[in-house]
XYZ file of C-alpha atoms in Angstrom:
620
model
C 109.933 129.122 120.548
C 113.317 130.786 119.997
C 114.170 128.159 117.381
C 110.878 128.829 115.633
C 111.520 132.577 115.539
C 115.075 132.159 114.276
C 113.990 129.775 111.511
C 111.136 132.114 110.560
C 113.481 135.084 110.439
C 115.978 133.187 108.265
C 113.251 132.100 105.833
C 111.841 135.596 105.596
C 115.259 137.095 104.947
C 115.913 134.512 102.242
C 112.636 135.289 100.492
C 113.271 139.006 100.883
C 116.629 138.607 99.142
C 115.073 136.659 96.245
C 111.953 138.718 95.592
C 113.942 141.947 95.405
C 115.771 140.464 92.413
C 113.161 139.625 89.739
C 115.556 137.675 87.513
C 116.647 135.548 90.467
C 113.032 135.048 91.569
C 112.037 133.799 88.105
C 115.071 131.489 87.968
C 114.301 130.010 91.397
C 110.630 129.544 90.402
C 111.609 127.697 87.213
C 114.037 125.485 89.129
C 111.300 124.774 91.670
C 108.892 123.694 88.924
C 111.559 121.477 87.356
C 112.377 119.790 90.666
C 108.718 119.240 91.594
C 107.929 117.998 88.078
C 110.853 115.576 88.107
C 110.076 114.184 91.576
C 106.391 113.842 90.774
C 106.509 112.594 87.189
C 110.019 112.017 85.867
C 111.756 109.991 88.542
C 111.426 106.228 87.876
C 108.726 106.904 85.286
C 109.878 104.034 83.078
C 111.219 101.747 85.810
C 107.894 100.006 86.373
C 106.366 97.788 83.707
C 102.997 98.502 82.157
C 100.200 97.699 84.591
C 97.379 95.444 83.412
C 94.753 95.837 82.215
C 94.133 99.317 80.811
C 97.610 100.754 80.273
C 98.831 98.087 77.807
C 95.660 98.535 75.744
C 96.641 102.139 75.018
C 100.317 101.275 74.605
C 99.710 98.529 72.043
C 97.115 100.498 70.075
C 99.640 103.325 69.762
C 102.368 100.903 68.717
C 100.070 99.512 66.049
C 99.534 103.026 64.708
C 103.270 103.527 64.396
C 103.861 100.092 62.818
C 100.961 100.106 60.352
C 100.939 103.803 59.540
C 97.166 103.873 60.086
C 96.666 107.037 62.142
C 92.872 107.005 61.850
C 91.549 103.732 63.301
C 93.067 102.436 66.571
C 93.611 98.677 66.749
C 94.453 96.342 69.591
C 95.190 92.656 69.111
C 93.811 92.660 65.577
C 90.511 94.336 66.529
C 89.367 97.945 66.380
C 89.546 99.831 69.675
C 86.969 102.601 69.835
C 87.163 103.330 73.580
C 88.945 106.676 73.161
C 89.654 109.132 70.333
C 93.039 109.364 68.664
C 95.014 112.131 70.410
C 96.485 109.966 73.167
C 97.483 107.321 70.596
C 99.106 109.957 68.398
C 101.083 111.345 71.332
C 102.313 107.906 72.422
C 103.177 106.906 68.844
C 105.198 110.109 68.395
C 106.979 109.363 71.673
C 107.787 105.857 70.365
C 109.293 107.378 67.228
C 111.430 109.728 69.322
C 112.661 107.553 72.199
C 111.666 104.004 71.262
C 108.867 101.626 72.205
C 109.175 101.467 75.988
C 107.452 102.398 79.240
C 108.927 105.907 79.183
C 107.314 106.659 75.846
C 103.954 105.200 76.928
C 103.765 107.479 79.983
C 105.508 110.568 78.635
C 102.315 112.277 77.323
C 100.646 111.886 80.734
C 103.703 113.158 82.593
C 104.111 116.182 80.313
C 100.399 117.012 80.615
C 100.636 116.961 84.422
C 103.761 119.142 84.404
C 102.131 121.592 81.984
C 99.085 121.978 84.247
C 101.346 122.519 87.256
C 103.298 125.244 85.429
C 100.135 126.982 84.199
C 98.663 126.933 87.714
C 101.853 128.644 88.939
C 101.631 131.291 86.220
C 97.921 131.997 86.753
C 98.128 132.245 90.545
C 101.158 134.535 90.254
C 99.255 136.741 87.784
C 96.205 136.808 90.064
C 98.232 138.156 92.994
C 100.025 140.622 90.736
C 96.638 142.070 89.787
C 95.578 141.992 93.434
C 98.650 143.979 94.456
C 97.906 146.601 91.805
C 94.307 146.977 92.946
C 95.298 147.202 96.611
C 98.223 149.497 95.771
C 100.678 147.347 97.701
C 103.729 145.322 96.788
C 103.731 141.805 98.193
C 105.965 139.764 95.870
C 106.643 137.271 98.650
C 102.954 136.390 98.900
C 102.779 136.248 95.122
C 105.653 133.799 94.671
C 104.954 131.730 97.784
C 101.307 131.133 96.916
C 102.094 130.372 93.281
C 104.792 127.843 94.195
C 102.509 126.329 96.816
C 99.604 125.998 94.348
C 101.891 124.385 91.769
C 103.318 121.938 94.302
C 99.901 120.901 95.639
C 98.655 120.479 92.066
C 101.533 118.148 91.242
C 102.034 116.351 94.544
C 98.779 114.641 95.434
C 97.921 110.946 94.989
C 95.339 111.391 92.201
C 97.649 113.456 89.982
C 100.654 111.232 90.724
C 98.782 108.035 89.849
C 97.408 109.216 86.521
C 100.397 111.369 85.631
C 102.495 108.198 85.789
C 100.044 106.023 83.853
C 99.935 105.803 80.068
C 96.191 106.272 79.565
C 94.064 109.194 78.371
C 92.895 110.579 81.733
C 95.805 112.904 82.453
C 95.893 114.170 78.883
C 92.197 115.035 79.213
C 92.870 116.785 82.516
C 95.777 118.649 80.975
C 93.591 119.932 78.143
C 90.552 120.816 80.295
C 92.472 122.397 83.179
C 94.719 124.377 80.843
C 91.694 125.512 78.813
C 89.976 126.761 81.973
C 93.064 128.580 83.209
C 93.532 130.188 79.794
C 89.878 131.223 79.791
C 90.212 132.931 83.156
C 93.437 134.640 82.113
C 91.686 135.999 79.016
C 88.587 136.902 81.036
C 90.682 138.811 83.550
C 92.702 140.561 80.862
C 89.543 141.789 79.126
C 88.439 143.234 82.448
C 91.419 145.582 82.598
C 89.905 147.836 79.946
C 92.187 146.936 77.051
C 90.297 148.664 74.182
C 92.334 147.067 71.412
C 91.403 143.569 72.643
C 87.758 144.485 73.061
C 87.444 145.927 69.546
C 89.311 143.133 67.768
C 87.342 140.843 65.459
C 89.124 137.782 66.858
C 89.390 136.615 70.481
C 92.447 137.529 72.522
C 95.310 135.025 72.651
C 94.113 133.438 75.897
C 90.639 132.731 74.562
C 92.231 131.344 71.407
C 94.400 129.026 73.517
C 91.262 127.971 75.418
C 89.537 126.992 72.166
C 92.532 125.014 70.917
C 92.812 123.138 74.216
C 89.100 122.292 74.216
C 89.595 120.815 70.755
C 92.436 118.754 72.242
C 90.113 117.560 75.014
C 87.510 116.479 72.435
C 90.207 114.541 70.578
C 91.241 112.926 73.871
C 87.898 111.735 75.252
C 85.098 112.971 73.070
C 82.093 115.210 73.909
C 83.040 115.454 77.606
C 85.993 117.578 76.453
C 83.658 120.445 75.553
C 80.764 119.654 77.909
C 82.787 120.058 81.132
C 84.488 123.366 80.224
C 81.158 124.613 78.855
C 79.326 123.826 82.109
C 82.050 125.398 84.264
C 82.475 128.575 82.219
C 78.723 128.960 81.701
C 77.883 128.484 85.397
C 80.591 130.941 86.448
C 79.515 133.637 83.996
C 75.850 133.249 84.924
C 76.702 133.658 88.601
C 78.714 136.854 88.100
C 76.229 138.221 85.552
C 78.706 138.362 82.678
C 77.363 135.677 80.341
C 76.208 137.840 77.425
C 79.133 140.224 77.654
C 81.768 137.515 77.708
C 80.135 135.466 74.946
C 80.456 138.537 72.724
C 84.042 139.310 73.681
C 85.068 135.654 73.321
C 83.719 135.691 69.748
C 82.025 132.396 70.579
C 81.018 131.547 67.014
C 84.602 132.123 65.879
C 85.802 129.930 68.748
C 83.414 127.102 67.892
C 84.698 127.181 64.327
C 88.246 126.734 65.683
C 87.196 123.898 67.989
C 85.311 121.928 65.369
C 87.832 122.611 62.615
C 90.538 121.037 64.765
C 88.551 118.176 66.294
C 85.861 117.078 63.834
C 87.976 115.922 60.832
C 89.318 112.854 62.650
C 85.797 111.862 63.730
C 84.584 112.228 60.128
C 87.420 110.030 58.858
C 87.006 107.320 61.488
C 83.227 107.187 60.942
C 83.752 107.121 57.179
C 86.022 104.094 57.594
C 84.108 102.227 60.295
C 80.544 103.476 59.977
C 77.858 102.594 62.475
C 80.116 100.316 64.525
C 82.157 103.335 65.637
C 79.102 105.479 66.362
C 77.455 102.771 68.478
C 80.639 101.831 70.315
C 82.107 105.246 71.066
C 79.171 107.644 71.268
C 76.631 105.089 72.458
C 78.491 102.747 74.803
C 81.481 104.806 75.961
C 79.675 108.137 76.389
C 75.890 107.988 76.754
C 75.735 104.614 78.511
C 78.574 105.487 80.906
C 76.572 108.493 82.078
C 73.151 106.818 82.225
C 73.981 103.186 83.075
C 76.542 101.108 84.950
C 79.278 100.043 82.515
C 81.722 97.177 83.232
C 80.419 96.892 86.785
C 81.751 100.330 87.795
C 78.937 101.263 90.142
C 79.340 103.059 93.462
C 77.162 104.824 96.072
C 76.372 108.554 95.818
C 79.100 109.475 98.338
C 81.816 107.714 96.317
C 83.586 110.888 95.205
C 83.580 112.347 98.717
C 85.752 109.386 99.715
C 87.868 109.622 96.552
C 88.635 113.318 97.053
C 89.354 112.777 100.750
C 91.853 109.988 100.057
C 93.306 110.940 96.687
C 93.732 114.636 97.446
C 95.299 113.783 100.783
C 96.769 115.176 102.924
C 95.364 118.558 101.849
C 91.750 117.445 101.420
C 90.819 118.187 105.040
C 91.242 121.911 104.294
C 88.909 121.990 101.274
C 85.699 122.766 103.246
C 87.382 125.741 104.950
C 88.921 126.879 101.645
C 85.399 127.025 100.196
C 83.803 128.668 103.247
C 86.575 131.290 103.161
C 85.296 132.464 99.766
C 81.771 133.162 101.062
C 80.577 132.104 97.640
C 76.939 132.639 98.672
C 77.514 136.418 98.721
C 76.786 136.957 95.048
C 76.614 140.739 95.288
C 80.133 140.795 96.688
C 81.534 138.733 93.817
C 79.664 140.678 91.149
C 81.289 143.874 92.390
C 84.799 142.427 92.311
C 87.215 143.157 89.483
C 87.310 140.251 87.042
C 90.840 139.255 87.984
C 89.797 138.994 91.629
C 87.076 136.410 90.926
C 89.701 133.664 90.634
C 88.768 131.957 93.886
C 85.101 131.836 92.883
C 86.072 130.440 89.470
C 88.100 127.653 91.101
C 85.131 126.882 93.366
C 82.703 126.634 90.419
C 85.267 124.481 88.579
C 85.520 122.061 91.510
C 81.800 121.847 92.256
C 80.749 121.480 88.607
C 82.980 118.480 87.914
C 82.225 116.903 91.284
C 78.462 117.246 90.717
C 78.575 116.098 87.085
C 80.257 112.796 87.871
C 78.265 112.257 91.062
C 75.140 112.354 88.897
C 76.708 109.979 86.337
C 75.822 106.339 86.990
C 79.183 104.813 86.050
C 81.799 105.892 88.591
C 85.585 105.603 88.516
C 88.258 107.329 90.625
C 89.863 108.861 87.534
C 86.698 110.746 86.524
C 87.274 113.509 89.092
C 90.910 114.004 88.114
C 90.121 117.297 86.255
C 88.988 118.944 89.507
C 92.311 118.404 91.288
C 93.973 121.608 89.978
C 90.953 123.575 91.213
C 91.227 121.915 94.628
C 94.933 122.819 94.768
C 94.179 126.450 93.898
C 91.500 126.668 96.599
C 93.830 125.318 99.282
C 96.699 127.547 98.162
C 94.468 130.638 98.306
C 93.448 129.656 101.830
C 97.064 129.482 102.976
C 97.942 132.722 101.204
C 96.202 134.451 104.112
C 99.059 133.307 106.337
C 102.020 133.786 104.003
C 104.964 135.619 105.571
C 104.974 139.276 104.473
C 108.594 140.351 104.744
C 107.997 143.613 102.870
C 108.002 146.700 104.985
C 105.066 149.084 105.518
C 102.428 146.625 104.315
C 99.437 145.062 105.991
C 98.635 141.385 106.129
C 95.644 140.039 104.273
C 92.532 140.378 106.404
C 91.327 137.002 107.690
C 87.561 137.023 107.029
C 86.714 133.792 108.859
C 87.168 132.633 112.476
C 90.609 131.193 113.200
C 88.812 128.488 115.162
C 87.753 127.049 111.770
C 91.402 126.782 110.715
C 92.345 125.330 114.078
C 89.607 122.707 113.782
C 90.674 121.785 110.249
C 94.286 121.513 111.380
C 93.408 119.182 114.249
C 91.396 117.150 111.743
C 94.613 117.058 109.697
C 96.394 115.521 112.703
C 93.634 112.946 113.203
C 93.601 112.069 109.495
C 97.366 111.499 109.382
C 97.195 109.437 112.574
C 94.479 107.195 111.101
C 96.532 106.899 107.905
C 99.520 105.904 110.020
C 97.595 103.138 111.778
C 96.213 101.904 108.445
C 99.727 101.670 106.990
C 100.920 99.572 109.931
C 98.185 97.064 109.027
C 98.117 97.483 105.239
C 99.232 93.894 104.462
C 96.157 92.664 106.328
C 93.850 95.313 104.805
C 94.839 94.553 101.212
C 92.901 91.769 99.580
C 94.758 88.835 98.069
C 95.708 89.350 94.432
C 95.755 86.082 92.513
C 98.257 87.618 90.105
C 100.662 88.291 92.999
C 99.803 85.778 95.741
C 102.972 86.452 97.750
C 102.903 90.249 97.568
C 101.295 90.908 100.956
C 103.877 88.804 102.768
C 106.744 90.345 100.789
C 105.419 93.803 101.600
C 105.271 92.936 105.295
C 108.784 91.488 105.262
C 110.181 94.549 103.482
C 109.265 96.815 106.386
C 107.813 99.428 104.022
C 104.384 99.618 105.764
C 106.028 100.229 109.136
C 108.211 102.963 107.666
C 105.131 104.620 106.174
C 103.244 104.351 109.445
C 106.014 105.934 111.507
C 106.554 108.590 108.842
C 102.989 109.900 108.912
C 102.825 109.595 112.696
C 105.920 111.795 112.912
C 104.389 114.448 110.666
C 101.114 114.296 112.619
C 103.059 115.111 115.795
C 104.919 117.951 114.060
C 101.660 119.479 112.826
C 100.165 119.198 116.312
C 103.156 121.153 117.623
C 102.710 123.838 114.959
C 99.036 124.205 115.892
C 99.891 124.690 119.534
C 102.479 127.322 118.542
C 99.909 128.915 116.196
C 102.418 128.853 113.369
C 99.839 128.334 110.668
C 101.741 128.743 107.420
C 104.248 125.996 108.185
C 101.455 123.418 108.482
C 100.873 123.233 104.731
C 104.623 123.016 104.136
C 104.870 120.061 106.521
C 102.035 118.321 104.664
C 103.880 118.815 101.382
C 107.148 117.606 102.857
C 105.376 114.579 104.317
C 103.871 113.631 100.969
C 107.219 113.959 99.172
C 108.901 111.811 101.823
C 106.096 109.241 101.549
C 106.404 109.189 97.756
C 110.179 108.682 97.829
C 110.614 106.419 100.850
C 107.416 104.362 100.857
C 105.273 104.553 97.735
C 107.933 104.149 95.058
C 109.677 101.161 96.731
C 106.252 99.532 97.225
C 105.404 100.020 93.538
C 108.745 98.566 92.464
C 108.119 95.583 94.732
C 104.633 95.091 93.270
C 106.045 95.292 89.762
C 108.580 92.572 90.512
C 105.881 90.326 91.921
C 102.915 91.112 89.666
C 104.096 92.370 86.265
C 107.650 91.048 85.839
C 106.457 87.417 85.382
C 104.234 88.577 82.514
C 107.117 90.377 80.815
C 109.238 87.257 81.215
C 106.460 85.106 79.738
C 106.208 87.519 76.821
C 109.891 86.928 76.101
C 109.288 83.166 76.340
C 106.392 83.426 73.882
C 108.649 85.191 71.383
C 111.295 82.492 71.887
C 109.085 79.398 71.675
C 106.335 80.331 69.215
C 106.540 78.357 66.007
C 105.322 79.660 62.615
C 101.507 79.961 62.486
C 101.198 78.762 66.095
C 98.258 80.397 67.878
C 98.662 81.888 71.349
C 95.756 81.209 73.697
C 95.253 82.914 77.073
C 92.665 81.149 79.236
C 91.137 82.179 82.558
C 92.605 85.684 82.728
C 93.251 88.698 80.494
C 96.614 90.442 80.573
C 97.020 92.734 77.553
C 100.652 93.409 78.513
C 101.495 90.044 76.908
C 100.352 91.451 73.556
C 102.412 94.619 73.974
C 105.640 92.985 75.150
C 105.518 89.982 72.821
C 104.224 91.919 69.788
C 102.012 88.877 69.138
C 98.284 88.490 68.663
C 96.636 86.576 71.518
C 93.254 84.852 71.747
C 91.605 85.614 75.107
C 89.076 83.202 76.635
C 87.639 84.123 80.005
C 86.410 80.786 81.404
C 88.558 77.683 81.850
C 85.817 75.361 80.596
C 85.423 77.465 77.440
C 89.175 77.349 76.924
C 89.199 73.560 77.172
C 86.315 73.339 74.700
C 88.183 75.650 72.304
C 91.274 73.407 72.445
C 89.201 70.276 71.863
C 87.460 71.862 68.877
C 90.819 72.773 67.345
C 92.089 69.233 67.913
C 89.063 67.782 66.095
C 89.401 69.966 63.017
C 90.737 68.116 59.952
C 93.277 70.798 58.996
C 94.235 71.870 62.472
C 97.701 73.176 63.367
C 100.218 70.855 64.989
C 100.156 72.714 68.289
C 99.033 75.772 70.207
C 100.680 77.840 72.952
C 98.581 78.030 76.116
C 98.978 80.738 78.763
C 97.172 80.128 82.063
C 97.415 80.785 85.743
C 98.950 77.847 87.597
C 95.779 77.211 89.599
C 93.584 77.129 86.470
C 95.810 74.937 84.328
C 95.253 71.891 86.486
C 91.485 72.458 86.345
C 91.672 71.818 82.593
C 92.690 68.218 83.357
C 94.836 67.796 80.240
C 96.728 64.549 79.820
C 100.440 65.015 80.626
C 101.280 63.336 77.330
C 99.458 66.032 75.386
C 101.303 69.115 76.576
C 104.814 70.351 77.198
C 105.565 72.843 79.922
C 107.771 75.559 78.427
C 107.987 78.092 81.271
C 106.598 78.935 84.702
C 106.848 82.520 85.923
C 105.178 83.710 89.105
C 101.495 82.766 89.085
C 101.550 81.847 85.379
C 102.773 79.151 83.061
C 103.285 78.640 79.351
C 102.513 75.248 77.792
C 102.479 73.839 74.282
C 99.436 71.693 73.512
C 100.345 69.019 70.940
C 97.353 68.171 68.736
C 99.129 65.248 67.052
C 99.526 63.486 70.361
C 95.928 64.281 71.271
C 94.780 62.633 68.022
C 96.992 59.602 68.564
C 95.636 59.167 72.086
C 92.076 59.456 70.815
C 92.693 56.835 68.126
C 94.188 54.436 70.685
C 91.090 54.820 72.832
C 88.867 54.019 69.824
C 90.881 50.853 69.011
C 90.805 49.665 72.587
């Protein structure tokens, strides 16, 4: 207990020293954001190869834009790719031009989007508490800075944000645009509530509303109609609840804002439709938007409770506190929220943000873990606001925030935290047995077991579970969230990153090596055929066009048809998995093994020899 008090006193004195010096406080906050951003999204960002299948599709389409100079129609492997609009391809292509065609450039837009959201969450939470202090006529800079840094850290350091912030696809860019647009909206909404007459009488929206409109346009250019539908649902539902819909629509100059949105986003759609016509409309708007919402696409179906599990696991270890963070708001007391100053409706806004996205994608038929990524900043804000009730207040002559819910609720959530981490610990001890066998990396489970990484992860989370249990018994509430953060950072550095590097060596490195072999062995006009599996990373790393055939029997038929053509090429390069190559039952005289890497091999099929063998059989 004495140690706890001495540590608490030292921490409080340190914060007291910083917050009394605004320049120092801002400097420390910026350094904090840089460190968290680097650990979460910069460190080893380009050390892991592109992960099949989705990431190389984006990477190669962007490379094609840079090479061909066609910035309108995305192409992959010689075919149009209408899955996503152009913004993510533009960002990756610009990154290629600046730092070269590599993994860093592919993932840089996602990483920067995640860092930008984290920084804007910090700024908005800090502003919220600044307004709160003014209304309450108190000065609590410690609470202000602590909660803002906590919200930023939780936003950045959770599994869902880490995964997609380190992956070169469009999901994090969409989240960056939507989350930033929503935060800018609330900042503008709160500012207009302060009684600024000049802003209210202006013929154009204030700068925060303008930023919101620009970011929504960016979201539309990232993933299409969902980029305006989601912010529209969230903002509309929030304003209806607080009874401000008509007022805010007028002050936002909505018609002016829609002109901005469509002026920035529509021209590319007009150009791509003009070039590609009905094929683009049917593919993008029909298949990738309407059908994904109303039907199961690519087998991505899941039960109704799917996103409950996703949020629990991918917002871990903080997810256990989300129910209490929502109950704390007493969101059902509409009269209370209507009477609040606009700036003090931030918690309710984050709640509506979370629930709207969660409900929207729960209703959607096609389900993927990445779909709920845009709600993660809202979840982080809710949890940070919960723990702001327990932030150390080192300022003199001030009162703590009133706790308006039973502490037994927090105690129960905290013990659930201990149970959750203990279960996670046990699962990590047995993760090699839990993981299914990956045909692309058949030895990975054994290598993972031999590395000792699962055991380290298991002991790590068990240790933090014990620490949190001790903090509960001592009733030292605020430190619990800090221990969760520290545990996640330790897990990321000591367990997750080494495991990812190990998986890359086993699963993706052989494909990169085969890509180099393809570039070395391919003869002029020699076709490259991939049979039995689809790994787009071969296209990206080899810079070659590849013919993909899903079934082994279809691949064999394709080879035989080529061999029977009168003006066929002399040979073809064949990429297969080792186990599937022997199923093709090719004569050893008809092929030459060029390389074997991991679970794959590269062979040259010689059509001349196949013809000679066929002629011999006819003669005999």
